[in-house]
Every structure is written in structure tokens, then in C-alpha cells.
XYZ file of C-alpha atoms in Angstrom:
668
model
C 71.580 75.241 152.835
C 70.340 78.784 152.256
C 68.040 79.976 155.029
C 64.518 81.295 154.278
C 65.602 84.697 155.631
C 68.415 84.900 153.063
C 66.030 83.907 150.264
C 63.544 86.623 151.290
C 66.365 89.177 151.570
C 67.591 88.426 148.047
C 64.038 88.590 146.639
C 63.466 92.028 148.196
C 66.920 93.566 147.801
C 68.419 91.708 144.846
C 71.901 90.274 144.583
C 74.749 92.022 146.419
C 77.106 94.447 144.629
C 80.893 94.404 144.802
C 82.548 97.524 146.210
C 84.234 98.247 142.868
C 80.795 98.665 141.275
C 80.079 101.845 143.239
C 80.754 103.939 140.125
C 77.917 102.186 138.302
C 75.423 103.593 140.812
C 76.225 107.254 139.986
C 73.321 109.333 138.695
C 72.589 111.358 135.593
C 70.778 114.697 136.019
C 67.626 113.053 134.674
C 67.609 110.496 137.508
C 69.029 112.836 140.156
C 66.089 115.253 139.847
C 63.389 112.775 141.008
C 65.709 111.325 143.660
C 66.944 114.523 145.314
C 64.268 117.060 144.348
C 61.053 115.079 144.708
C 60.439 116.643 148.145
C 60.394 120.340 147.122
C 58.580 119.454 143.885
C 55.929 117.406 145.672
C 55.344 120.085 148.315
C 53.451 121.964 145.601
C 50.625 119.543 146.392
C 50.196 120.816 149.960
C 52.085 124.135 150.379
C 49.158 126.160 148.989
C 46.765 124.186 151.168
C 48.784 125.021 154.284
C 48.523 128.751 153.470
C 44.747 128.527 153.021
C 44.328 126.501 156.225
C 45.829 129.311 158.292
C 44.170 132.234 156.497
C 40.706 130.694 156.870
C 41.104 130.868 160.654
C 40.190 134.547 160.258
C 37.323 133.906 157.842
C 36.730 134.260 154.106
C 37.804 137.887 153.953
C 41.426 136.996 154.710
C 41.822 134.681 151.712
C 42.608 137.679 149.496
C 46.012 137.819 151.247
C 46.931 134.482 149.624
C 48.871 136.019 146.660
C 50.898 138.190 149.064
C 51.867 135.224 151.233
C 52.573 132.993 148.223
C 54.726 135.737 146.677
C 56.925 135.766 149.765
C 57.336 131.981 149.516
C 58.313 132.240 145.827
C 60.976 134.870 146.550
C 62.348 132.755 149.377
C 62.442 129.647 147.194
C 64.404 131.511 144.518
C 66.878 132.860 147.087
C 67.445 129.418 148.621
C 67.947 127.767 145.221
C 70.513 130.417 144.215
C 72.251 130.180 147.579
C 72.597 126.423 147.440
C 74.040 126.617 143.925
C 76.988 128.356 145.586
C 77.206 125.593 148.218
C 77.213 122.850 145.574
C 80.056 124.468 143.641
C 82.141 125.371 146.708
C 81.677 122.065 148.585
C 81.261 119.229 146.071
C 82.232 116.540 148.598
C 78.597 116.164 149.690
C 78.540 117.447 153.265
C 76.104 120.196 152.332
C 75.020 122.511 155.115
C 76.778 120.459 157.798
C 80.170 120.592 156.091
C 79.849 124.313 155.343
C 78.953 125.212 158.928
C 81.423 122.839 160.598
C 84.305 124.138 158.499
C 83.494 127.835 158.721
C 81.684 128.283 162.050
C 83.044 125.438 164.176
C 82.150 121.966 165.429
C 79.266 122.932 167.725
C 77.315 125.002 165.141
C 77.970 122.144 162.724
C 76.315 119.716 165.120
C 73.343 122.084 165.491
C 72.886 122.000 161.713
C 73.334 118.223 161.642
C 70.667 117.801 164.332
C 68.334 120.174 162.465
C 68.780 118.255 159.221
C 68.311 114.852 160.847
C 65.057 116.013 162.443
C 63.946 117.550 159.158
C 64.660 114.364 157.205
C 62.561 112.320 159.626
C 59.740 114.856 159.345
C 60.032 114.781 155.545
C 59.233 111.083 155.515
C 56.354 111.425 157.977
C 54.769 114.486 156.311
C 55.279 113.347 152.710
C 53.802 109.909 153.279
C 50.853 111.226 155.315
C 50.119 113.908 152.676
C 50.213 111.256 149.952
C 47.760 109.115 151.879
C 45.523 112.193 152.295
C 45.239 112.412 148.501
C 44.479 108.707 148.212
C 41.696 109.155 150.773
C 40.436 112.183 148.813
C 39.902 109.874 145.848
C 38.690 106.886 147.919
C 37.121 108.244 151.158
C 36.281 104.740 152.452
C 39.979 104.202 153.199
C 40.000 106.849 155.949
C 39.751 104.323 158.848
C 42.913 102.606 157.579
C 44.976 105.808 157.375
C 47.785 104.769 159.770
C 48.129 101.252 158.335
C 48.431 102.625 154.785
C 51.064 105.127 155.951
C 53.151 102.395 157.573
C 52.819 100.136 154.522
C 54.230 102.904 152.300
C 57.170 103.416 154.679
C 57.967 99.691 154.493
C 57.813 99.851 150.679
C 60.087 102.902 150.499
C 62.556 101.298 152.876
C 62.750 98.127 150.800
C 63.264 100.063 147.561
C 66.010 102.233 149.011
C 67.773 99.203 150.447
C 68.032 97.988 146.844
C 70.263 100.972 146.025
C 70.087 104.626 144.935
C 70.139 104.077 141.196
C 67.527 101.337 141.183
C 65.163 103.339 143.400
C 65.740 106.357 141.149
C 64.523 104.482 138.087
C 61.355 103.490 139.938
C 60.682 106.998 141.283
C 61.424 108.878 138.051
C 58.170 107.905 136.312
C 55.734 109.203 138.994
C 57.823 112.353 139.537
C 57.844 113.343 135.882
C 54.231 112.183 135.601
C 53.262 114.534 138.431
C 55.161 117.471 136.920
C 53.460 116.891 133.562
C 50.037 116.526 135.206
C 50.332 119.758 137.230
C 51.606 121.753 134.234
C 48.701 120.472 132.098
C 46.302 121.321 134.956
C 47.645 124.892 135.130
C 47.430 125.397 131.356
C 43.924 123.870 131.177
C 42.680 125.890 134.149
C 43.898 129.217 132.773
C 42.678 128.219 129.302
C 39.144 127.667 130.589
C 39.231 130.993 132.398
C 40.383 132.838 129.258
C 37.609 131.162 127.277
C 35.033 132.443 129.769
C 34.405 129.122 131.549
C 36.057 129.798 134.878
C 36.315 126.515 136.836
C 34.641 126.473 140.242
C 35.645 124.237 143.152
C 33.058 122.154 144.991
C 33.830 124.140 148.164
C 33.329 127.546 146.488
C 29.813 127.926 147.916
C 30.813 126.898 151.457
C 30.902 129.461 154.207
C 33.506 129.386 156.972
C 33.030 129.601 160.703
C 35.951 131.869 161.637
C 37.909 130.928 164.753
C 39.530 134.366 165.048
C 37.043 137.199 164.516
C 37.882 140.925 164.317
C 41.672 140.689 164.253
C 43.700 143.729 165.280
C 46.619 144.929 163.175
C 49.018 142.886 165.279
C 46.713 139.872 165.083
C 46.489 140.195 161.292
C 50.260 140.458 161.015
C 50.678 137.330 163.145
C 48.104 135.457 161.032
C 49.916 136.401 157.799
C 53.291 135.428 159.237
C 51.890 132.111 160.408
C 50.414 131.487 156.937
C 53.792 132.365 155.411
C 55.641 129.971 157.722
C 53.209 127.178 156.795
C 53.656 127.924 153.100
C 57.402 127.592 153.547
C 56.901 123.836 153.491
C 57.512 124.361 149.760
C 61.224 124.679 150.620
C 61.649 121.404 152.442
C 64.325 119.198 150.945
C 65.864 122.015 148.902
C 69.264 121.289 150.487
C 69.229 117.573 149.589
C 71.043 118.131 146.285
C 73.956 119.784 148.107
C 74.214 116.702 150.344
C 74.113 114.295 147.417
C 76.754 115.759 145.088
C 78.969 112.607 145.305
C 76.103 110.568 143.827
C 76.195 112.584 140.546
C 78.190 111.647 137.487
C 81.146 113.822 136.538
C 81.367 116.796 136.412
C 79.633 116.364 139.770
C 79.408 119.993 140.944
C 78.200 121.287 137.573
C 75.553 118.581 137.213
C 74.362 119.164 140.770
C 74.165 122.944 140.223
C 72.119 122.479 137.047
C 69.781 120.067 138.833
C 69.353 122.649 141.618
C 68.400 125.295 139.057
C 65.911 122.973 137.341
C 64.365 122.110 140.683
C 63.951 125.794 141.635
C 62.378 126.823 138.325
C 59.945 123.883 138.156
C 58.896 124.254 141.815
C 58.253 128.012 141.444
C 56.185 127.569 138.273
C 54.043 124.793 139.752
C 53.548 126.444 143.148
C 52.562 129.772 141.550
C 50.154 128.084 139.135
C 48.428 125.941 141.773
C 48.040 128.899 144.146
C 46.555 131.035 141.355
C 44.086 128.276 140.434
C 43.099 127.906 144.088
C 42.130 131.590 144.073
C 40.371 131.383 140.701
C 38.315 128.311 141.658
C 37.549 129.765 145.137
C 38.813 126.625 146.838
C 38.268 126.465 150.599
C 39.766 124.193 153.208
C 39.935 124.381 157.009
C 41.794 122.605 159.792
C 38.456 121.320 161.116
C 35.851 120.169 158.607
C 33.097 121.257 161.011
C 34.167 124.892 160.405
C 32.995 124.531 156.784
C 29.352 125.612 156.677
C 27.709 123.480 153.989
C 30.171 120.573 154.231
C 28.317 117.391 153.198
C 28.505 114.255 155.310
C 29.810 113.774 158.837
C 32.373 116.517 159.548
C 33.732 114.564 162.514
C 34.628 111.427 160.545
C 34.717 112.312 156.837
C 37.923 113.833 155.429
C 37.960 117.033 153.355
C 39.296 116.801 149.823
C 42.729 118.313 149.419
C 43.189 121.617 147.597
C 44.817 120.019 144.565
C 42.007 117.433 144.409
C 39.376 120.188 144.421
C 41.201 122.185 141.740
C 41.611 119.114 139.526
C 37.935 118.199 139.928
C 36.936 121.777 139.039
C 39.073 121.804 135.879
C 38.661 118.228 134.590
C 35.642 116.892 136.501
C 35.577 114.793 139.649
C 35.191 111.448 137.852
C 37.366 112.046 134.798
C 40.447 110.067 133.808
C 42.536 113.242 134.239
C 41.298 113.614 137.837
C 42.284 110.083 138.830
C 45.561 110.372 136.928
C 46.550 113.481 138.868
C 45.366 112.044 142.181
C 47.410 108.892 141.612
C 50.555 110.757 140.536
C 50.124 113.276 143.374
C 49.775 110.527 145.939
C 52.760 108.694 144.468
C 55.092 111.676 144.374
C 54.078 112.736 147.881
C 54.888 109.276 149.144
C 58.024 109.047 147.037
C 59.088 112.540 148.117
C 60.200 110.812 151.263
C 62.926 109.385 149.035
C 64.740 112.726 149.384
C 65.137 111.974 153.070
C 65.998 108.325 152.392
C 69.021 109.586 150.457
C 69.966 112.573 152.631
C 69.529 111.054 156.103
C 71.794 107.992 155.635
C 74.432 110.026 153.790
C 74.589 112.677 156.512
C 74.746 109.975 159.186
C 77.608 108.363 157.284
C 79.557 111.639 157.276
C 78.852 112.144 160.985
C 79.895 108.559 161.737
C 83.112 109.047 159.784
C 83.884 112.011 162.039
C 82.945 109.968 165.127
C 79.728 111.852 165.955
C 77.494 108.857 165.190
C 77.953 105.096 165.710
C 80.412 103.621 163.228
C 77.776 101.196 161.937
C 76.081 104.116 160.155
C 79.187 104.742 158.034
C 79.320 101.397 156.257
C 77.395 100.476 153.124
C 75.194 97.411 152.838
C 75.522 94.652 150.239
C 73.667 96.807 147.684
C 76.072 99.730 148.274
C 73.377 101.698 150.143
C 73.771 102.946 153.725
C 71.420 100.248 155.001
C 71.631 100.980 158.733
C 70.779 104.661 158.219
C 67.849 103.755 155.968
C 66.400 101.367 158.544
C 66.901 103.874 161.388
C 65.040 106.560 159.417
C 62.149 104.207 158.665
C 61.751 103.177 162.300
C 61.708 106.752 163.674
C 59.352 108.033 160.940
C 57.025 105.074 161.527
C 56.870 105.880 165.234
C 55.931 109.502 164.434
C 53.229 108.401 161.983
C 51.749 106.101 164.609
C 51.989 108.667 167.420
C 50.260 111.424 165.387
C 47.749 109.057 163.712
C 49.016 109.969 160.247
C 47.653 113.528 160.476
C 49.483 115.827 158.051
C 48.127 118.935 159.780
C 49.543 117.851 163.154
C 52.836 116.560 161.772
C 53.526 119.624 159.660
C 53.653 121.829 162.778
C 56.902 120.065 163.693
C 58.283 120.803 160.250
C 60.279 123.777 158.931
C 62.155 124.804 162.116
C 65.022 122.436 161.324
C 64.989 123.465 157.668
C 65.520 127.153 158.318
C 68.009 126.564 161.105
C 70.255 124.767 158.611
C 69.485 127.286 155.833
C 70.478 130.273 157.965
C 73.651 128.841 159.497
C 74.728 127.479 156.114
C 74.434 130.874 154.437
C 76.374 132.536 157.273
C 79.052 129.882 156.869
C 79.202 130.543 153.120
C 79.734 134.264 153.742
C 82.780 133.398 155.900
C 83.946 131.008 153.193
C 83.853 133.732 150.539
C 85.596 136.192 152.877
C 88.450 133.705 153.159
C 88.490 133.248 149.395
C 88.767 136.995 148.853
C 91.978 137.101 150.899
C 93.659 134.705 148.471
C 92.098 135.667 145.114
C 94.173 138.000 142.932
C 92.366 137.903 139.586
C 89.856 140.701 139.082
C 87.369 138.364 137.378
C 87.622 135.806 140.188
C 87.213 138.484 142.846
C 84.104 139.777 141.061
C 82.695 136.224 141.008
C 83.386 135.801 144.741
C 81.824 139.187 145.572
C 78.684 138.179 143.669
C 78.488 134.804 145.398
C 79.026 136.403 148.812
C 76.224 138.908 148.155
C 73.825 136.088 147.262
C 74.680 134.137 150.401
C 74.570 137.228 152.626
C 71.096 138.107 151.370
C 70.053 134.477 151.800
C 71.349 134.468 155.407
C 69.375 137.603 156.277
C 66.213 136.416 154.570
C 66.222 132.877 155.982
C 67.220 134.222 159.425
C 64.114 136.405 159.511
C 61.998 133.465 158.328
C 63.507 131.257 161.063
C 62.391 133.740 163.716
C 58.921 133.942 162.158
C 58.595 130.159 161.947
C 59.817 129.702 165.517
C 57.365 132.264 166.924
C 54.318 131.222 164.900
C 54.722 127.456 165.215
C 56.218 127.134 168.694
C 53.001 126.526 170.627
C 51.550 124.389 167.804
C 54.147 121.622 168.148
C 57.448 123.179 167.068
C 58.561 123.192 170.707
C 59.094 119.419 170.337
C 61.699 120.070 167.645
C 63.307 122.790 169.775
C 63.651 120.190 172.553
C 64.787 117.375 170.245
C 67.612 119.306 168.556
C 69.670 120.057 171.711
C 69.188 116.460 172.826
C 70.533 115.230 169.479
C 73.489 117.627 169.701
C 74.266 116.361 173.215
C 74.085 112.726 172.042
C 76.442 113.379 169.121
C 78.852 115.276 171.368
C 78.818 112.415 173.891
C 79.457 109.834 171.137
C 82.377 111.891 169.833
C 83.846 112.246 173.310
C 83.534 108.502 173.851
C 85.284 107.643 170.570
C 88.023 110.192 171.332
C 88.569 108.734 174.798
C 88.681 105.184 173.437
C 91.179 106.160 170.744
C 93.410 107.825 173.343
C 93.143 104.783 175.593
C 94.080 102.440 172.737
C 97.143 104.405 171.640
C 100.246 102.271 172.137
C 102.996 103.639 174.366
C 106.634 102.558 173.870
C 106.418 100.746 177.227
C 103.510 98.655 175.946
C 105.662 97.191 173.168
C 108.156 95.786 175.684
C 105.710 94.597 178.347
C 104.984 90.872 178.180
C 102.875 88.806 180.591
C 104.878 86.901 183.186
C 103.201 83.512 182.641
C 99.982 82.175 181.110
C 97.734 80.039 183.314
C 95.046 78.132 181.413
C 91.766 77.009 182.939
C 89.362 74.680 181.130
C 85.823 74.854 182.502
C 84.174 71.434 182.465
C 80.842 70.030 183.589
C 81.228 66.419 182.389
C 83.582 64.154 180.470
C 82.489 64.051 176.825
C 83.641 65.031 173.323
C 83.193 68.787 173.869
C 85.310 68.671 177.058
C 87.962 66.529 175.350
C 88.239 68.990 172.442
C 88.567 71.967 174.822
C 91.312 70.196 176.825
C 93.237 69.257 173.685
C 92.981 72.769 172.256
C 94.155 74.274 175.564
C 97.123 71.929 175.529
C 97.980 72.992 171.979
C 98.413 76.607 173.147
C 101.245 75.454 175.477
C 100.373 77.494 178.583
C 102.685 77.557 181.604
C 100.056 75.790 183.717
C 96.870 73.987 182.703
C 94.059 73.063 185.071
C 90.512 71.801 184.543
C 87.932 73.441 186.778
C 84.428 72.301 187.680
C 81.897 73.802 190.078
C 80.272 71.434 192.556
C 76.562 72.176 192.318
C 75.524 68.484 192.470
C 77.561 65.960 194.498
C 76.598 62.957 192.347
C 77.487 64.701 189.051
C 80.806 65.923 190.445
C 81.678 62.423 191.699
C 80.899 60.878 188.282
C 83.072 63.525 186.555
C 85.994 62.833 188.951
C 85.733 59.069 188.370
C 85.663 59.529 184.577
C 88.628 61.909 184.817
C 90.753 59.340 186.649
C 89.547 56.432 184.515
C 90.446 58.159 181.234
C 93.856 59.404 182.436
C 93.238 62.922 181.076
C 96.651 64.029 182.260
C 95.815 67.436 183.755
C 94.575 68.156 187.283
C 90.842 68.612 187.914
C 90.023 71.246 190.507
C 86.612 71.183 192.173
C 85.269 74.557 193.366
C 82.647 74.335 196.076
C 79.403 76.271 195.580
C 77.082 75.960 198.581
C 74.495 78.203 196.884
C 74.602 76.210 193.576
C 75.893 79.168 191.580
C 78.458 78.683 188.805
C 79.549 82.154 187.681
C 80.439 83.689 191.043
C 82.767 80.929 192.339
C 84.660 80.757 189.008
C 85.194 84.516 188.948
C 86.385 84.484 192.562
C 88.859 81.668 191.811
C 90.305 83.637 188.888
C 90.541 86.790 190.992
C 92.526 84.879 193.606
C 94.991 83.719 190.973
C 95.310 87.216 189.550
C 95.831 88.755 192.993
C 98.764 86.488 193.817
C 100.372 86.923 190.370
C 99.223 90.295 188.915
C 101.636 90.216 185.928
C 100.403 86.781 184.829
C 97.549 86.154 182.402
C 94.688 83.728 182.973
C 93.330 82.109 179.802
C 89.888 80.543 180.253
C 88.696 77.915 177.746
C 84.923 77.337 177.651
C 83.418 74.435 175.664
C 80.265 75.479 173.799
C 77.705 73.619 171.733
C 76.911 74.922 168.239
C 73.288 74.171 167.341
C 71.298 74.611 164.155
C 67.861 75.521 165.452
C 66.995 78.754 167.225
C 65.119 77.042 170.049
C 68.104 74.814 170.821
C 70.057 77.896 171.868
C 67.603 78.251 174.752
C 68.547 74.764 175.950
C 72.334 75.095 175.804
C 75.196 77.507 176.601
C 73.269 79.716 179.026
C 75.785 79.266 181.854
C 78.738 79.904 179.546
C 77.129 83.084 178.193
C 76.648 84.457 181.710
C 80.182 83.494 182.666
C 81.724 85.120 179.583
C 79.744 88.299 180.231
C 81.337 88.497 183.707
C 84.865 87.515 182.673
C 85.071 90.146 179.929
C 85.229 92.807 182.660
C 88.123 91.131 184.490
C 91.562 92.594 183.636
C 94.258 90.113 182.644
C 91.719 87.437 181.695
C 91.415 86.022 178.162
C 88.285 84.067 177.240
C 88.307 81.469 174.447
C 85.185 79.661 173.243
C 85.849 76.148 171.954
C 82.908 75.225 169.701
C 81.592 71.704 169.288
C 79.154 71.388 166.377
C 76.172 69.203 167.175
C 74.477 67.298 164.354
C 71.687 69.899 163.982
C 74.217 72.615 163.162
C 75.384 70.863 160.017
C 73.650 71.988 156.810
C 72.354 69.464 154.298
C 75.096 70.466 151.891
C 77.747 69.782 154.529
C 76.155 66.429 155.361
C 76.095 65.493 151.672
C 79.805 66.325 151.341
C 80.558 64.170 154.410
C 78.487 61.305 153.037
C 80.186 61.487 149.614
C 83.626 61.588 151.230
C 82.781 58.492 153.282
C 81.618 56.633 150.175
C 84.823 57.519 148.341
C 86.902 56.291 151.281
C 84.966 52.977 151.312
C 85.301 52.590 147.522
C 81.560 52.685 146.887
C 81.746 55.516 144.304
C 84.473 57.290 142.442
C 85.356 60.942 143.069
C 83.768 62.016 139.763
C 80.742 59.764 139.957
C 77.701 62.061 139.368
C 75.545 59.923 141.625
């Protein structure tokens, strides 16, 4: 009989896939773009907003620095996209930044990058989902009290879809991703069209004034404010490395298809980010970290949420109650939520690579029945859900923990690529190939310098605003991975077989059958122990109740069991301790001998029945597993409740056939 849990699992996940169907899950460029690039594409919806949030701390006069800050982000995005094209072509196996750094800079820097990426993937899920919910609340403000619950519901949905498999989730996510791209491009064209026609759109916040938190900034203060705005705008680069991690998921030619997808992602992201930022300036959109700093803000600034920047721009261009407005809000919310899918693909894959190299538990390396890395997907969902709950689904608070991991991996990866190209130059002889390598090395060297400077800026500007948590988390993760690797290495060394081990045999085998009464389960355990032909065989019982022990001894003699029954006294009515002490005594007198312990156990069919049976045997097995030279064998006895209806039907039919009631082929 199929359990309700199995039925629910099949309804959510679908039927399992055979291992030889892995090739059918490979992706075309059209599906790979929404799967691996939805994060950097969706960040268009909030990257501009993050720049404005920081600049408004100084007041309205500082908003004219927005194009300068956005220009720096665009240049950085172009550099990163070009740099990772080199990674994709040089390392098509899918390790991405981790593989590049581990191979070229060593194991420890590789673990630093792995920790940075793992943290970043978790933050991607938390930030993307919370930003998507922000846009939903912008369209339906009454949902604000249910912010955390909506966030967690989306994480559950994303987890279920990704457990169904990469290709199937890609089909689902492609429509909102391309719908969002189309909507933003139409918004940009319509907004600039209205401006050229003399009807410049105006945001609802254009007439608001701002209560500046930082008044009269010095030159150093202004520089710090601009750098902080730049570091916040760099959220547009999150997830840019995911394509380099997912190369094995592409169809052949894998590296070429991945490189082309990387280029498409970079071009589309730059166009959309530039257009949205320009429209934010044209419409005079304003947004602050605290709604109470907006002078003229309608409603309760303590409880009512501000509309997002993209919501204000869309309302200014198309109208706040138009079909186009709700279309863009829906697609924006969807792609922001689905942008977490980038992490749902990158996080499990990276964990699988780390597990294969013994830096993560081996369970993270195996695929589930839908050929997805199920354990990694579930782990990501749990950690991201905890973050959402802890920070109350606040994008502004969560985003402060973002970026540090991104630029740590960016910088170390580009340095590793420079070393890779230096090694290539020593072996290349062709002039054309050497020219290609020199060009690639120059791109990666510039990328390393640029992202290194940005890493310092991000670290300094975000440290006191929450980034210190990431700085603490990364070394802890590195230490955990190093400890796991050391453990696996030690276990492997301990399990290596020496020549002496092949010739060493136990002196004799002494079997003990633990019994508490004379019944079918005890009889089966005794018969099975006999079948193993040990050198000695003894039944052992612990005297915790004189009457029960006397009844067992009488039944033993009456049924002529044929093996001795030894009674172990237990004045304190404990079972485990006296049995372990008896075995230790046998082992001490004959250290080269092996003691084989047979424990009868009941197999039950209902969860609550487990609470009523086998508790003593479970405690005893837990103790005996730590005793050297002791083998523990469970002898199951299936009670009636453990038998499924199908099994009972087969038994019933077999009995009828034996009695001649029905024939073997009788359909009844």
C-alpha cells in the first residue's frame, strides 16, 4: 500500500527519473537564460532604488550624482561579464570561481571563495524573495502585515519547483523572465517617447521633500556617501557568476552556449539598468530608508510601505491603475521571486562539487529521484527561510549582508584566471593563440583590479550596516569545510587495508542471543543464530523481575531449546549496562575472539507502535556499536500491523490456492 506521504511527494515532484535520462534535462540557451541569469536581470528592479536610498541620506541635492554612480555600476557589470566569459571557456566543467581559485591559488583560497559563494547564494534567495514581496505590497498595500508569511510561502513554492528538476523549473520560470524583460524595455521606450513628445512623466513622489539625515557633508563625507551608494548599486551584479557554475547543464557545445548566454545576460542587464536609472531621474522619483523622512508622504509613515522605484516609474509612465502598471508589477514581483532560482541552481551544484572533494557531507553530492540535488535545495531553503524570519522580510536590512561574498569570489577568481593564462603562455607556441591568451589575461587582470577595489569599498561602506555578519560567517564556513575534509581524510586513512589485515582472522565467534521471554520472535532469533554456526551459542536474559525470569527459565526447560540460558543479575533493574559488562568480560579473557550479539526486534506498521516496542534494544545497540570486536545483528519479526494490504491479499490468495478454493488465474 502506498503511503500518503509518497502520494503527496509524487503529486508535488512528479515521477522519478532514471539516471540515464540525465541528458534529457540539459538546457538550451533560451531556457538557460531565465534559469541562470534571472538574478542579475531581476536586480534591475531594485539596484537603482538602492542607489537612491543612500544618496537621499544627504538630501535632494545629492541625487544629481545618480548618473555618476550608475555609470560606475555599468562599467563594472561589463567587466565582470567579459571576465566570466573567459572563465566559462577555460573551465567548462562547472566549478566556476571555486574551481578556478582552487586550481590556481590553492585549497584554502578555494574554500574562501566557496564560503563566499554559499553565503551569497543564501542571500540571493532572501533578498530576491523579499524584494519581490515588496513589489506585491506596492500594488496591494493591505498585504503589508503578512510580509513574512508571503516570503516563506514563496520559498516553499520555489523549493518544490526546483525539486522537480532543472529543466521543468526552467520552463515555468522562462515566461515571467521574458515577460519582465519585455515589460521593462517597453517602459523605457514609452518613458523616453513621452519625454521627447513634451509630456515628461512625473512620479508621485516628485513633489516630496526629504529630511536629510546627513547635512553639510565634507569632501570626505561626500566621497564616502558616493562609495556607499556605488556599493549598494552593485547589487546589479549578484548572480553574474551563476552561468560559469552551471556550464554542465547546457547542451553541447556547452562552453560556447554558456559564453553566449553570459554575453546576452550582460547586454540585457546593462540596457535595462541604464534605462530604469535614467527614468528615475527624469520622473524625479524619491525613496528613503525611512518613510518618515519623506516630507509630504501620505498615510502613516510608521506602518505604510513606500512604493518601490520601479512601481513609481511605471505609474508615472502608464498610470497607477492601468493594465500596463499591474502587468509590470506582477512580472517584476515574479522575476524577483524567481530570481532566487539562480541560487537554487548554483548552491546545490557547488555543494555537490565540494562534497565530491570531501569538503561537504557526502549526502550533498547525490541527486534525488528527479535528478536534482535535492539535499542542497532543501538546505538552501531552510537557511534562507531562517534569514527571512529573523530580518522580518526587510529587503533594506537583508541587502546590507549582500555583495561582500560576491566581490570576494569575483576578485579571487580573476586573480586565479591571470595565473591560469600565465601558465598557458608557457606552453603556447602559435602566435595567434598567444595573442588570444594575452588578450584574455588583460581582461582578467583589469577585472581583478577593478573588483578588488570594489571589494574594499563594499567592505568599508557596509561593514557597520550588517556586512560584519558575513565577515564572521565566511571564516566559520571555511573552518567547517576544512574540518569535514580532515575528518573524511582521517577516515579514509583509517579504512585503508594493510597486508596484515588480509591475513588476520578472528580466533572464535561467540554468539549471544538476548531474550526477554519465550515466544516466536525469540525462537526466530535462536534459529537464525544457530544457522550462522558460531563456536559457542548462549542465550542471555537480564533479571529485572524475578517472576518474569522464573517463567522464562521454566519455558526454556519445557521446550528443550537446546542452548544454555544465562541469567545476568541487575540489582538496579537496568538492562543495557549489565549486558555490556558481560560482553566486556568475554572480550577481556579472549581479545582475539569476536562476540556476535543477536537482538530480536518487532517490526510494526504504525508510527506510534514504535514508541511501545524496541526501546531497550535501540539503547543497547547504541552502546554496543562502540565496543570493539562486537557484531550486532537485528533479527526482525514482522507483527501483523507491519504487513501492507497488498501483502495480506497475496497471503490470502496463496492460502485459497493451497486449499483449492480458487485457481491461480481466477480473477476473483
